[in-house]
Amino acid sequence: MSESLVVCDVDGDLVKKLREFRFRKETNNAAIIMKIDKDKQLVILDEEHEDISPDDLKDELPERQPRFVVYSYKYEHDDGRVSYPLCFIFSSPVGCKPEQQMMYAGSKNKLVQTVQLTKVFEIRNTEDLTEEWLREKLGFFG
């Protein structure tokens, strides 16, 4: 018997927080890190960070557990323009428990749709989360 894919709901308070985060006025980098409460089958807030660089953010992510991150990033374009894209980063490190992996993978799309994000990236190793990596990913969006 195969395990069915579990799709977790998103905590109501978290949805509200993410909506507010979307329209924040601050111009620094900020992140909301989320995890799944396995017993409640709910995506919940793990940590919030203000003024955090991609390299510092990487240090906040567990090496053996998946996490969802919504990251507001000050992106300076090659032509001098500045934008503040909201990036959804699914950290899914190699070596996670398969059951955990499936729960996060199954819930990712629902969370992305709930927050209505278009810049969705995945990392398999927390060490990959660097300023260069993020700039390269955002470069595809012009």
mmCIF file of C-alpha atoms in Angstrom:
data_model
loop_
_atom_site.group_PDB
_atom_site.id
_atom_site.type_symbol
_atom_site.label_atom_id
_atom_site.label_comp_id
_atom_site.label_asym_id
_atom_site.label_seq_id
_atom_site.Cartn_x
_atom_site.Cartn_y
_atom_site.Cartn_z
ATOM 1 C CA MET A 1 0.000 0.000 0.000
ATOM 2 C CA SER A 2 1.513 3.318 -0.988
ATOM 3 C CA GLU A 3 1.290 6.332 1.277
ATOM 4 C CA SER A 4 -1.066 8.953 -0.040
ATOM 5 C CA LEU A 5 0.352 12.392 -0.604
ATOM 6 C CA VAL A 6 -0.493 14.598 2.343
ATOM 7 C CA VAL A 7 -1.331 18.186 1.547
ATOM 8 C CA CYS A 8 -1.214 20.315 4.656
ATOM 9 C CA ASP A 9 -3.379 23.345 5.257
ATOM 10 C CA VAL A 10 -1.810 26.727 5.912
ATOM 11 C CA ASP A 11 -2.333 28.207 9.374
ATOM 12 C CA GLY A 12 -4.797 31.129 9.180
ATOM 13 C CA ASP A 13 -2.569 33.492 11.182
ATOM 14 C CA LEU A 14 0.336 32.616 8.902
ATOM 15 C CA VAL A 15 -1.719 33.409 5.779
ATOM 16 C CA LYS A 16 -2.544 36.816 7.279
ATOM 17 C CA LYS A 17 1.115 37.421 8.169
ATOM 18 C CA LEU A 18 2.242 36.449 4.650
ATOM 19 C CA ARG A 19 -0.312 38.782 3.055
ATOM 20 C CA GLU A 20 0.931 41.650 5.232
ATOM 21 C CA PHE A 21 4.517 40.704 4.399
ATOM 22 C CA ARG A 22 3.707 40.990 0.695
ATOM 23 C CA PHE A 23 2.800 44.637 1.086
ATOM 24 C CA ARG A 24 5.476 45.660 3.558
ATOM 25 C CA LYS A 25 7.046 49.060 2.998
ATOM 26 C CA GLU A 26 10.510 48.339 4.390
ATOM 27 C CA THR A 27 13.331 48.151 1.869
ATOM 28 C CA ASN A 28 15.586 45.710 3.700
ATOM 29 C CA ASN A 29 15.824 41.967 3.075
ATOM 30 C CA ALA A 30 13.444 40.003 5.270
ATOM 31 C CA ALA A 31 12.363 36.391 5.570
ATOM 32 C CA ILE A 32 9.548 34.310 6.946
ATOM 33 C CA ILE A 33 10.592 30.708 7.551
ATOM 34 C CA MET A 34 7.823 28.124 7.795
ATOM 35 C CA LYS A 35 7.657 24.497 8.829
ATOM 36 C CA ILE A 36 5.012 21.803 8.957
ATOM 37 C CA ASP A 37 3.428 20.754 12.228
ATOM 38 C CA LYS A 38 3.182 17.059 11.462
ATOM 39 C CA ASP A 39 0.520 16.260 14.064
ATOM 40 C CA LYS A 40 -1.798 19.075 12.990
ATOM 41 C CA GLN A 41 -0.857 18.727 9.296
ATOM 42 C CA LEU A 42 -0.507 22.484 9.194
ATOM 43 C CA VAL A 43 2.081 24.846 7.705
ATOM 44 C CA ILE A 44 3.074 27.149 10.581
ATOM 45 C CA LEU A 45 5.471 30.006 11.261
ATOM 46 C CA ASP A 46 8.946 28.881 12.298
ATOM 47 C CA GLU A 47 10.966 32.111 12.397
ATOM 48 C CA GLU A 48 10.901 35.703 11.142
ATOM 49 C CA HIS A 49 13.986 37.693 10.225
ATOM 50 C CA GLU A 50 14.492 41.350 9.350
ATOM 51 C CA ASP A 51 17.519 42.679 7.535
ATOM 52 C CA ILE A 52 18.920 39.239 6.690
ATOM 53 C CA SER A 53 21.272 38.468 3.810
ATOM 54 C CA PRO A 54 20.964 35.268 1.751
ATOM 55 C CA ASP A 55 24.130 34.006 3.443
ATOM 56 C CA ASP A 56 22.727 34.616 6.927
ATOM 57 C CA LEU A 57 19.413 33.102 5.896
ATOM 58 C CA LYS A 58 21.207 29.941 4.827
ATOM 59 C CA ASP A 59 22.567 29.589 8.383
ATOM 60 C CA GLU A 60 19.030 29.711 9.794
ATOM 61 C CA LEU A 61 17.838 26.722 7.760
ATOM 62 C CA PRO A 62 18.150 23.244 9.279
ATOM 63 C CA GLU A 63 20.498 20.977 7.330
ATOM 64 C CA ARG A 64 18.375 17.847 7.648
ATOM 65 C CA GLN A 65 14.816 19.169 7.585
ATOM 66 C CA PRO A 66 12.768 20.827 4.868
ATOM 67 C CA ARG A 67 11.579 24.418 5.257
ATOM 68 C CA PHE A 68 9.557 26.909 3.249
ATOM 69 C CA VAL A 69 10.892 30.449 3.056
ATOM 70 C CA VAL A 70 9.269 33.605 1.735
ATOM 71 C CA TYR A 71 12.084 36.058 1.198
ATOM 72 C CA SER A 72 11.784 39.737 0.363
ATOM 73 C CA TYR A 73 15.006 40.591 -1.393
ATOM 74 C CA LYS A 74 16.411 43.955 -2.466
ATOM 75 C CA TYR A 75 17.404 43.191 -6.051
ATOM 76 C CA GLU A 76 19.547 45.679 -7.906
ATOM 77 C CA HIS A 77 19.190 45.170 -11.640
ATOM 78 C CA ASP A 78 22.085 45.579 -14.054
ATOM 79 C CA ASP A 79 20.511 48.755 -15.390
ATOM 80 C CA GLY A 80 20.428 50.342 -11.928
ATOM 81 C CA ARG A 81 16.752 49.761 -11.169
ATOM 82 C CA VAL A 82 15.915 48.325 -7.753
ATOM 83 C CA SER A 83 13.050 45.946 -7.110
ATOM 84 C CA TYR A 84 11.961 43.914 -4.111
ATOM 85 C CA PRO A 85 10.863 40.534 -5.433
ATOM 86 C CA LEU A 86 9.198 38.117 -3.066
ATOM 87 C CA CYS A 87 10.865 34.754 -3.517
ATOM 88 C CA PHE A 88 9.481 31.450 -2.374
ATOM 89 C CA ILE A 89 12.333 29.079 -1.531
ATOM 90 C CA PHE A 90 11.662 25.438 -0.795
ATOM 91 C CA SER A 91 14.622 24.068 1.129
ATOM 92 C CA SER A 92 14.503 20.318 0.785
ATOM 93 C CA PRO A 93 17.914 19.002 1.883
ATOM 94 C CA VAL A 94 19.186 15.639 0.787
ATOM 95 C CA GLY A 95 18.936 13.254 3.738
ATOM 96 C CA CYS A 96 15.492 14.280 4.997
ATOM 97 C CA LYS A 97 13.093 11.559 6.057
ATOM 98 C CA PRO A 98 11.111 10.505 2.960
ATOM 99 C CA GLU A 99 7.817 10.926 4.827
ATOM 100 C CA GLN A 100 8.774 14.497 5.743
ATOM 101 C CA GLN A 101 9.969 15.138 2.198
ATOM 102 C CA MET A 102 6.631 14.014 0.766
ATOM 103 C CA MET A 103 4.621 16.079 3.235
ATOM 104 C CA TYR A 104 6.512 19.246 2.300
ATOM 105 C CA ALA A 105 6.491 18.476 -1.421
ATOM 106 C CA GLY A 106 2.747 17.824 -1.279
ATOM 107 C CA SER A 107 2.052 21.088 0.540
ATOM 108 C CA LYS A 108 4.356 23.351 -1.475
ATOM 109 C CA ASN A 109 1.931 24.176 -4.302
ATOM 110 C CA LYS A 110 -0.935 24.937 -1.947
ATOM 111 C CA LEU A 111 1.276 27.343 -0.006
ATOM 112 C CA VAL A 112 2.560 29.011 -3.197
ATOM 113 C CA GLN A 113 -1.034 29.438 -4.442
ATOM 114 C CA THR A 114 -2.177 30.767 -1.067
ATOM 115 C CA VAL A 115 0.541 33.419 -1.046
ATOM 116 C CA GLN A 116 0.268 33.936 -4.850
ATOM 117 C CA LEU A 117 3.994 33.900 -5.536
ATOM 118 C CA THR A 118 5.582 33.422 -8.955
ATOM 119 C CA LYS A 119 9.287 33.275 -8.116
ATOM 120 C CA VAL A 120 9.508 29.750 -6.757
ATOM 121 C CA PHE A 121 12.895 28.125 -6.249
ATOM 122 C CA GLU A 122 14.074 24.903 -4.691
ATOM 123 C CA ILE A 123 17.361 24.045 -3.048
ATOM 124 C CA ARG A 124 18.581 20.577 -2.139
ATOM 125 C CA ASN A 125 21.522 21.774 -0.084
ATOM 126 C CA THR A 126 21.305 24.760 2.276
ATOM 127 C CA GLU A 127 24.859 25.711 1.254
ATOM 128 C CA ASP A 128 23.508 26.583 -2.214
ATOM 129 C CA LEU A 129 21.586 29.556 -0.840
ATOM 130 C CA THR A 130 23.907 32.440 -1.663
ATOM 131 C CA GLU A 131 23.545 35.944 -3.031
ATOM 132 C CA GLU A 132 24.984 34.759 -6.399
ATOM 133 C CA TRP A 133 22.510 31.870 -6.608
ATOM 134 C CA LEU A 134 19.552 34.123 -5.856
ATOM 135 C CA ARG A 135 20.662 36.834 -8.296
ATOM 136 C CA GLU A 136 21.132 34.208 -10.997
ATOM 137 C CA LYS A 137 17.641 32.785 -10.364
ATOM 138 C CA LEU A 138 16.064 36.244 -10.378
ATOM 139 C CA GLY A 139 17.949 37.110 -13.566
ATOM 140 C CA PHE A 140 15.642 34.755 -15.474
ATOM 141 C CA PHE A 141 12.692 36.994 -14.606
ATOM 142 C CA GLY A 142 14.320 40.055 -16.185
#
